[in-house]
Every structure is written in C-alpha cells, then in structure tokens.
Amino acid sequence: MQGELLATSCLTNNWCNQMYRFSYKLWQSNGETLESSGERVLEALRKGKEISASPGETLPSGPDVANRCYQQLAHSYEEEYGGFREAPKFPSPVNLMFLMSFWAVKRASSEGAEALQMALHTLRMMVLGGIHDHVAQGFHRYSTDSSWHVPHFEKMLYDQGQLAVAYITAYQVGMYASLCCPLQSGSFYSAEDADSFPMVESYGAREVTCRRKKAIQIRALLPDIVEGAAGGATQGDISIHPYGVKEQGNVDPAQVWESEGQNVLIVRYSVELTAAHFGISVDRLSELLSDARAKLAKVRKARPPPHLDTKMLASWYGLMLSGFARVGAVLGDKALLERAERAACFLREHKWDEEGQSILHSCYRGNNMEVEQVASPIAGFLDDYAFVVCRLLDLFEATQRVCWLQWAEGLQLRQDQLFWDSQGSGYFCTLKQDQDGAEPSANSVSAMNLLRLSHLTGWQDWIQRSQQLLTAFSDRLIKVPIALPDMVHSVMAQYYTLKQIVICGQPDAEDTASLISCVNSLFLPHKVLMLADGNTEGFLYQRLPILSSLVPQDGKATAYECENFACALPVTCPQELRRLLLE
C-alpha cells in the first residue's frame, strides 16, 4: 500500500485523534491484517476503472432490471416510518423517484401500487418529521433515528433540489398538496452547517443550538391568549401541541448531547385534531401556526447562524435549478420559472468559460458578497456537465425557450469530447461511478440526457451512445440494480420508448397554454415535450423536419403524441389529451 493516498471528509478533530490512536494500536497488534484489508479496498476501487461493455454484450431487459430493483428496495423498506434502512436514515431521492417511475409503467399491478405507497409514505413521514425544518423550510442531511425525528442539522443544496422534484412528482400522482413542501427561493450556496453558537458571545459552536427549543421558551415567545380557545389557551399552548413539544423535551439526552429539556419540532397531531382539541376553526389554527413559525424564525435569525458554505458548485446548482423548473412547470408558477432562468443565466455568466467552451466547477462569494473566481479556475468535472445538461433540458421543457436546449446540446458534445470512453463505453471521472447515492451518478444522469437529446434534436447517434453506456453497466444493473435506481430509470425509458409530445400553436395563446398545462400536470417519466410554433426557420424545425407536417387543426392549438416521430391522431381538447397520455 506504500504510496497510496486516500481521502475522506466530515471528520472533526476529535474523530481524527480517535482514528489515529485506533489505527496505530491496530497496526502495532495486527499490521499484516490491516495491510491486507487495505489492499482489498484498493482493489475494489481499481475495479471501478474497469467497467466496460464486453464484446457481444447487449442491453439488459428493462422489465427484468426494474422488477429486481423494486424487489430489492421493497426488501429493505421500513414499513412504519418509510425509508430504506434503520438509523441513520437518509432521504435517498433517487430511490423515491425510481419507485414513482416504476408505478407509472405498472399502474394496474399490485407491485406498482406498492411501489407508489412506499414512495408516498416515505415522503409523508419525512415532511412531518424533524428532518424537515418546520420553521425555515428545507430538509436536513439525515435522521439519526428511524422515525425521521432528530436530524443531523446540516443542510445540503443537492438534497433540496432533488427533494423538490420528488415532492412535486408526488403532487402529480395525487399526494395532498398540503404535504408538499414549498420550494424556498434562497441563495444557491452549497451547504449550511449543523453547528452554531448558542449566543453571540459564545466561544464553542454546538450542533442544533439555534434549532432546538424548550417548551417554556416557546410559551414565553407566544404569550397572547387566543380568543375562544378552550381553557384560556395561549398561542404558545396551541402552537406546541401539533409539534409534539413536551415540557421535559422530546429529544432523548442519550441520543443528542446537551439536549435535556429540548424539543425538535415534529408533527404529531393534524391541524384538524389540534383545532378540535382547542375548540377553534382549522382556518384560525392555520393562521396561528403560520404566525408562530414566523416569530420563531425571527428569533432564530437573531442568534448566530450556522456557517454557510458560500462556494457554488455547477453540479449542485444544476440540481436546484431543476427543482425550480419542475415545480414551476407543474404549478404554472411564472415566478419560479423566472427564478430557474435566472439561475441558468448565473451559470452562464459565472461558471462557463466562453473561450474554452467548458464548464467551470465552482465560484465563490467574497467578503463583499461579489461573485469571485480563483486565479486558476477549476475545470468542470463529469457530474458538472451531466447535471447541468439534465437541468437545462428540464428548463427547456418547462419554458420552451430553445436557447436552453441549444446550450444543453453544446455541453453534451463537450462532455463527450472530454470524458467518453471510446473503448469500453461510459464516461470517465477517475472512476466510472457505479452507484447512485446522495446524488445520482453522472453516468446514470448522462444515459437519460443522451436519450432525451436524441428525441429533441433528432441525432440518432446519441440513442446508440446511451445504449452503449447502459450496456457497460449491465453486470451491475442485473445483479444489484438497487445501487443504480436512476440508471434503471434510463433502462426502462429505452425499453418502453420515450414519447415525444408536440404542441402546435402560438406560444402566448391560451389554448396552447392549456395543452401544455395538461401535460405538465401529469407524471410522465418517459417523455419529452416541445412546442412547434410554426417558425420553420427555427432550431427545432431545422433539426426535426417532421415538425413541418404537424400543424394546428381547425385554427386551434393541437397536441400530437408520437413514438420515434410516428404520431397518433391530433387532439385539441385538454381532457382528450389527458386520456390519451394515460392510456
């Protein structure tokens, strides 16, 4: 192992000291075993470079891979609180998105129904739990227990973007809108730390000090008696009831250091039960709780905030951009779509090297809050390209602004030049990532990017490249598809054939908007959406000549559902289009 250097992160000084002492003792007592174990780890890492398509190997069967992935997830599913393991429990958006995609192609089967139930129950338990910040919104990194109650309070940008997409997808398939977290429009920084100082004059930062409350503190902040409430209850009395706040605290001191008497907000009672308990209306209760959260947020802001990691990574920025684009499209919220486009413009201005035609990995906020770049900017990694391409495609489908599709196409071509393995297929980035974790692997995302781009630009070579990529991962997909749920989604899209939905009409016309809104209201994981506005000199018409033959019927905006651009009969009614798309 001489000369080998490995790295890790998220280690405190105390952990480093413990690791050093433990490793030293182990080396002294059993050095040969330790070295042998290290060699096995290195060998496993080396194999990550060897993933390739064997001669004659074919694309794995979509249904077989999807069914096995579902079975493996079902086996690890925790029924009471959702999620896929015991504590610590992570959100794992890639698992949830796969389950909802699996349901979309197996709606009539018991497996499909069970997959949807697993995803929705997990999302429901998370949004009710302490992993969800009920005061400032957003989700923390993971739960330290199986019930999603006490989290590690760090917040990561990649979680927020992916979970926004997961919740809006759940909304599309029928989850109650009240359980779908609103997308917050804060800055796209990388992370918010778990630790903060209890007071301005404090010297030692501690985890969760600005996010835990004692019951007496909440009552003192909300002392007003609520007119008509049973027992002369105050706003504080009413506000602590649904969130499981206890006088002795609802956090086990053995679980979290210095948490005696402290509470982490978690929804224990519905607004209906709480309103009935205090004899007030649900509307009045909602007003009281909203006001209480605002006051708690104001107090939190007055305390020293957790450290904010102000570097801005292209890949994570892309994930959040997609959240705004997808949510904005489904809800028809122009403000969110404008936010997504501003984010894309920021990427273009600060993370794009025009001269080198390359993405830059990161930029920073300086002391004066101006965006800064290091003297020698870091070139973009594979995941920067893959994630940004994917999110630009989402933004194109949400806004139908061709400039985003054109940039996505250019970035994909550049990614292919920089990272494609022409011998073994797949994209290189030191290792060929063969696991979807907190973020999907860049190869998983790229497989779907290539397929979507081929159907949006007519370049058939990208379909072949997507298939080559998936074939390179065949062994992994067949044996342990649970490791690559996002890539399994791409295998399913290849098998079930991506549909092109073409809306022919004027961009600003009401009937055009109605048809686009109909498409956006449905969860259709294997489709691309495009607007044919009649401009035969435009980018789409030049790339897809068949669009010239698709025209509005009877002067009305018209929708065509196509497979490989063989199109079904046109429809002009949103209700008829909905029926057609769900068949």
PDB file of N, CA and C in Angstrom, residues 396-446:
ATOM      1  N   PHE A 396     -35.730  23.742 -20.488  1.00  0.00           N
ATOM      2  CA  PHE A 396     -36.298  23.879 -21.838  1.00  0.00           C
ATOM      3  C   PHE A 396     -37.732  23.377 -21.868  1.00  0.00           C
ATOM      4  N   GLU A 397     -37.983  22.192 -21.315  1.00  0.00           N
ATOM      5  CA  GLU A 397     -39.343  21.652 -21.353  1.00  0.00           C
ATOM      6  C   GLU A 397     -40.306  22.502 -20.537  1.00  0.00           C
ATOM      7  N   ALA A 398     -39.797  23.164 -19.482  1.00  0.00           N
ATOM      8  CA  ALA A 398     -40.662  23.993 -18.638  1.00  0.00           C
ATOM      9  C   ALA A 398     -40.988  25.331 -19.286  1.00  0.00           C
ATOM     10  N   THR A 399     -40.037  25.891 -20.045  1.00  0.00           N
ATOM     11  CA  THR A 399     -40.222  27.232 -20.609  1.00  0.00           C
ATOM     12  C   THR A 399     -40.389  27.239 -22.122  1.00  0.00           C
ATOM     13  N   GLN A 400     -39.955  26.150 -22.793  1.00  0.00           N
ATOM     14  CA  GLN A 400     -39.940  26.058 -24.252  1.00  0.00           C
ATOM     15  C   GLN A 400     -39.094  27.162 -24.888  1.00  0.00           C
ATOM     16  N   ARG A 401     -38.071  27.603 -24.166  1.00  0.00           N
ATOM     17  CA  ARG A 401     -37.102  28.553 -24.722  1.00  0.00           C
ATOM     18  C   ARG A 401     -35.934  27.753 -25.305  1.00  0.00           C
ATOM     19  N   VAL A 402     -35.784  27.836 -26.612  1.00  0.00           N
ATOM     20  CA  VAL A 402     -34.853  26.963 -27.329  1.00  0.00           C
ATOM     21  C   VAL A 402     -33.402  27.213 -26.932  1.00  0.00           C
ATOM     22  N   CYS A 403     -33.080  28.394 -26.424  1.00  0.00           N
ATOM     23  CA  CYS A 403     -31.689  28.691 -26.063  1.00  0.00           C
ATOM     24  C   CYS A 403     -31.156  27.698 -25.039  1.00  0.00           C
ATOM     25  N   TRP A 404     -32.028  27.202 -24.148  1.00  0.00           N
ATOM     26  CA  TRP A 404     -31.566  26.250 -23.129  1.00  0.00           C
ATOM     27  C   TRP A 404     -31.295  24.884 -23.754  1.00  0.00           C
ATOM     28  N   LEU A 405     -32.084  24.486 -24.728  1.00  0.00           N
ATOM     29  CA  LEU A 405     -31.830  23.229 -25.434  1.00  0.00           C
ATOM     30  C   LEU A 405     -30.530  23.323 -26.235  1.00  0.00           C
ATOM     31  N   GLN A 406     -30.304  24.458 -26.865  1.00  0.00           N
ATOM     32  CA  GLN A 406     -29.081  24.621 -27.651  1.00  0.00           C
ATOM     33  C   GLN A 406     -27.842  24.545 -26.759  1.00  0.00           C
ATOM     34  N   TRP A 407     -27.907  25.165 -25.594  1.00  0.00           N
ATOM     35  CA  TRP A 407     -26.756  25.107 -24.684  1.00  0.00           C
ATOM     36  C   TRP A 407     -26.560  23.683 -24.174  1.00  0.00           C
ATOM     37  N   ALA A 408     -27.653  23.002 -23.865  1.00  0.00           N
ATOM     38  CA  ALA A 408     -27.550  21.611 -23.401  1.00  0.00           C
ATOM     39  C   ALA A 408     -26.886  20.739 -24.464  1.00  0.00           C
ATOM     40  N   GLU A 409     -27.259  20.940 -25.718  1.00  0.00           N
ATOM     41  CA  GLU A 409     -26.660  20.155 -26.798  1.00  0.00           C
ATOM     42  C   GLU A 409     -25.157  20.416 -26.879  1.00  0.00           C
ATOM     43  N   GLY A 410     -24.759  21.683 -26.797  1.00  0.00           N
ATOM     44  CA  GLY A 410     -23.341  22.015 -26.851  1.00  0.00           C
ATOM     45  C   GLY A 410     -22.558  21.429 -25.690  1.00  0.00           C
ATOM     46  N   LEU A 411     -23.144  21.463 -24.497  1.00  0.00           N
ATOM     47  CA  LEU A 411     -22.476  20.894 -23.325  1.00  0.00           C
ATOM     48  C   LEU A 411     -22.334  19.385 -23.444  1.00  0.00           C
ATOM     49  N   GLN A 412     -23.351  18.722 -24.005  1.00  0.00           N
ATOM     50  CA  GLN A 412     -23.264  17.275 -24.166  1.00  0.00           C
ATOM     51  C   GLN A 412     -22.144  16.909 -25.140  1.00  0.00           C
ATOM     52  N   LEU A 413     -22.021  17.657 -26.214  1.00  0.00           N
ATOM     53  CA  LEU A 413     -20.935  17.410 -27.162  1.00  0.00           C
ATOM     54  C   LEU A 413     -19.578  17.595 -26.490  1.00  0.00           C
ATOM     55  N   ARG A 414     -19.467  18.626 -25.657  1.00  0.00           N
ATOM     56  CA  ARG A 414     -18.204  18.868 -24.950  1.00  0.00           C
ATOM     57  C   ARG A 414     -17.939  17.769 -23.925  1.00  0.00           C
ATOM     58  N   GLN A 415     -18.965  17.319 -23.232  1.00  0.00           N
ATOM     59  CA  GLN A 415     -18.810  16.215 -22.283  1.00  0.00           C
ATOM     60  C   GLN A 415     -18.300  14.964 -22.991  1.00  0.00           C
ATOM     61  N   ASP A 416     -18.866  14.690 -24.160  1.00  0.00           N
ATOM     62  CA  ASP A 416     -18.432  13.515 -24.919  1.00  0.00           C
ATOM     63  C   ASP A 416     -16.953  13.620 -25.294  1.00  0.00           C
ATOM     64  N   GLN A 417     -16.522  14.813 -25.683  1.00  0.00           N
ATOM     65  CA  GLN A 417     -15.119  15.006 -26.047  1.00  0.00           C
ATOM     66  C   GLN A 417     -14.192  14.785 -24.855  1.00  0.00           C
ATOM     67  N   LEU A 418     -14.599  15.246 -23.702  1.00  0.00           N
ATOM     68  CA  LEU A 418     -13.726  15.223 -22.530  1.00  0.00           C
ATOM     69  C   LEU A 418     -13.717  13.889 -21.801  1.00  0.00           C
ATOM     70  N   PHE A 419     -14.860  13.197 -21.730  1.00  0.00           N
ATOM     71  CA  PHE A 419     -14.981  12.100 -20.777  1.00  0.00           C
ATOM     72  C   PHE A 419     -15.380  10.747 -21.373  1.00  0.00           C
ATOM     73  N   TRP A 420     -15.812  10.684 -22.627  1.00  0.00           N
ATOM     74  CA  TRP A 420     -16.322   9.417 -23.154  1.00  0.00           C
ATOM     75  C   TRP A 420     -15.198   8.400 -23.335  1.00  0.00           C
ATOM     76  N   ASP A 421     -15.449   7.171 -22.873  1.00  0.00           N
ATOM     77  CA  ASP A 421     -14.515   6.060 -23.044  1.00  0.00           C
ATOM     78  C   ASP A 421     -14.878   5.338 -24.338  1.00  0.00           C
ATOM     79  N   SER A 422     -14.138   5.616 -25.393  1.00  0.00           N
ATOM     80  CA  SER A 422     -14.478   5.054 -26.701  1.00  0.00           C
ATOM     81  C   SER A 422     -14.187   3.565 -26.791  1.00  0.00           C
ATOM     82  N   GLN A 423     -13.393   3.041 -25.860  1.00  0.00           N
ATOM     83  CA  GLN A 423     -13.068   1.615 -25.877  1.00  0.00           C
ATOM     84  C   GLN A 423     -14.104   0.784 -25.121  1.00  0.00           C
ATOM     85  N   GLY A 424     -14.384   1.187 -23.893  1.00  0.00           N
ATOM     86  CA  GLY A 424     -15.267   0.372 -23.054  1.00  0.00           C
ATOM     87  C   GLY A 424     -16.643   0.953 -22.824  1.00  0.00           C
ATOM     88  N   SER A 425     -16.905   2.161 -23.366  1.00  0.00           N
ATOM     89  CA  SER A 425     -18.185   2.868 -23.192  1.00  0.00           C
ATOM     90  C   SER A 425     -18.319   3.393 -21.763  1.00  0.00           C
ATOM     91  N   GLY A 426     -19.199   4.352 -21.591  1.00  0.00           N
ATOM     92  CA  GLY A 426     -19.355   5.006 -20.298  1.00  0.00           C
ATOM     93  C   GLY A 426     -18.456   6.229 -20.219  1.00  0.00           C
ATOM     94  N   TYR A 427     -18.678   7.041 -19.192  1.00  0.00           N
ATOM     95  CA  TYR A 427     -17.919   8.275 -19.011  1.00  0.00           C
ATOM     96  C   TYR A 427     -16.940   8.123 -17.859  1.00  0.00           C
ATOM     97  N   PHE A 428     -15.717   8.597 -18.085  1.00  0.00           N
ATOM     98  CA  PHE A 428     -14.675   8.526 -17.071  1.00  0.00           C
ATOM     99  C   PHE A 428     -14.689   9.757 -16.183  1.00  0.00           C
ATOM    100  N   CYS A 429     -14.429   9.550 -14.905  1.00  0.00           N
ATOM    101  CA  CYS A 429     -14.082  10.625 -13.977  1.00  0.00           C
ATOM    102  C   CYS A 429     -13.298   9.955 -12.852  1.00  0.00           C
ATOM    103  N   THR A 430     -12.055   9.610 -13.099  1.00  0.00           N
ATOM    104  CA  THR A 430     -11.200   8.803 -12.231  1.00  0.00           C
ATOM    105  C   THR A 430     -11.750   7.394 -12.121  1.00  0.00           C
ATOM    106  N   LEU A 431     -12.984   7.276 -11.556  1.00  0.00           N
ATOM    107  CA  LEU A 431     -13.706   6.004 -11.559  1.00  0.00           C
ATOM    108  C   LEU A 431     -14.967   6.192 -12.389  1.00  0.00           C
ATOM    109  N   LYS A 432     -15.453   5.122 -12.977  1.00  0.00           N
ATOM    110  CA  LYS A 432     -16.787   5.171 -13.569  1.00  0.00           C
ATOM    111  C   LYS A 432     -17.764   4.925 -12.436  1.00  0.00           C
ATOM    112  N   GLN A 433     -18.465   5.987 -12.037  1.00  0.00           N
ATOM    113  CA  GLN A 433     -19.348   5.879 -10.877  1.00  0.00           C
ATOM    114  C   GLN A 433     -20.423   4.830 -11.129  1.00  0.00           C
ATOM    115  N   ASP A 434     -20.481   3.833 -10.227  1.00  0.00           N
ATOM    116  CA  ASP A 434     -21.442   2.744 -10.419  1.00  0.00           C
ATOM    117  C   ASP A 434     -22.417   2.667  -9.257  1.00  0.00           C
ATOM    118  N   GLN A 435     -22.744   3.838  -8.688  1.00  0.00           N
ATOM    119  CA  GLN A 435     -23.701   3.840  -7.589  1.00  0.00           C
ATOM    120  C   GLN A 435     -24.382   5.195  -7.518  1.00  0.00           C
ATOM    121  N   ASP A 436     -25.712   5.181  -7.392  1.00  0.00           N
ATOM    122  CA  ASP A 436     -26.483   6.395  -7.140  1.00  0.00           C
ATOM    123  C   ASP A 436     -26.617   6.545  -5.635  1.00  0.00           C
ATOM    124  N   GLY A 437     -26.068   7.604  -5.063  1.00  0.00           N
ATOM    125  CA  GLY A 437     -26.128   7.791  -3.620  1.00  0.00           C
ATOM    126  C   GLY A 437     -26.932   9.023  -3.271  1.00  0.00           C
ATOM    127  N   ALA A 438     -26.310   9.928  -2.469  1.00  0.00           N
ATOM    128  CA  ALA A 438     -26.971  11.189  -2.146  1.00  0.00           C
ATOM    129  C   ALA A 438     -27.279  11.968  -3.421  1.00  0.00           C
ATOM    130  N   GLU A 439     -26.401  11.836  -4.402  1.00  0.00           N
ATOM    131  CA  GLU A 439     -26.635  12.363  -5.743  1.00  0.00           C
ATOM    132  C   GLU A 439     -26.605  11.186  -6.717  1.00  0.00           C
ATOM    133  N   PRO A 440     -27.341  11.269  -7.792  1.00  0.00           N
ATOM    134  CA  PRO A 440     -27.233  10.205  -8.803  1.00  0.00           C
ATOM    135  C   PRO A 440     -25.856  10.244  -9.444  1.00  0.00           C
ATOM    136  N   SER A 441     -25.377   9.107  -9.917  1.00  0.00           N
ATOM    137  CA  SER A 441     -24.079   9.089 -10.585  1.00  0.00           C
ATOM    138  C   SER A 441     -24.188   9.813 -11.920  1.00  0.00           C
ATOM    139  N   ALA A 442     -23.074  10.398 -12.343  1.00  0.00           N
ATOM    140  CA  ALA A 442     -23.074  11.151 -13.595  1.00  0.00           C
ATOM    141  C   ALA A 442     -23.375  10.253 -14.787  1.00  0.00           C
ATOM    142  N   ASN A 443     -22.961   8.989 -14.728  1.00  0.00           N
ATOM    143  CA  ASN A 443     -23.280   8.072 -15.821  1.00  0.00           C
ATOM    144  C   ASN A 443     -24.778   7.795 -15.889  1.00  0.00           C
ATOM    145  N   SER A 444     -25.427   7.661 -14.729  1.00  0.00           N
ATOM    146  CA  SER A 444     -26.877   7.450 -14.710  1.00  0.00           C
ATOM    147  C   SER A 444     -27.602   8.625 -15.350  1.00  0.00           C
ATOM    148  N   VAL A 445     -27.209   9.830 -14.942  1.00  0.00           N
ATOM    149  CA  VAL A 445     -27.849  11.031 -15.476  1.00  0.00           C
ATOM    150  C   VAL A 445     -27.571  11.163 -16.971  1.00  0.00           C
ATOM    151  N   SER A 446     -26.340  10.869 -17.373  1.00  0.00           N
ATOM    152  CA  SER A 446     -25.967  11.016 -18.784  1.00  0.00           C
ATOM    153  C   SER A 446     -26.739  10.063 -19.684  1.00  0.00           C
TER     154      SER A 446
END
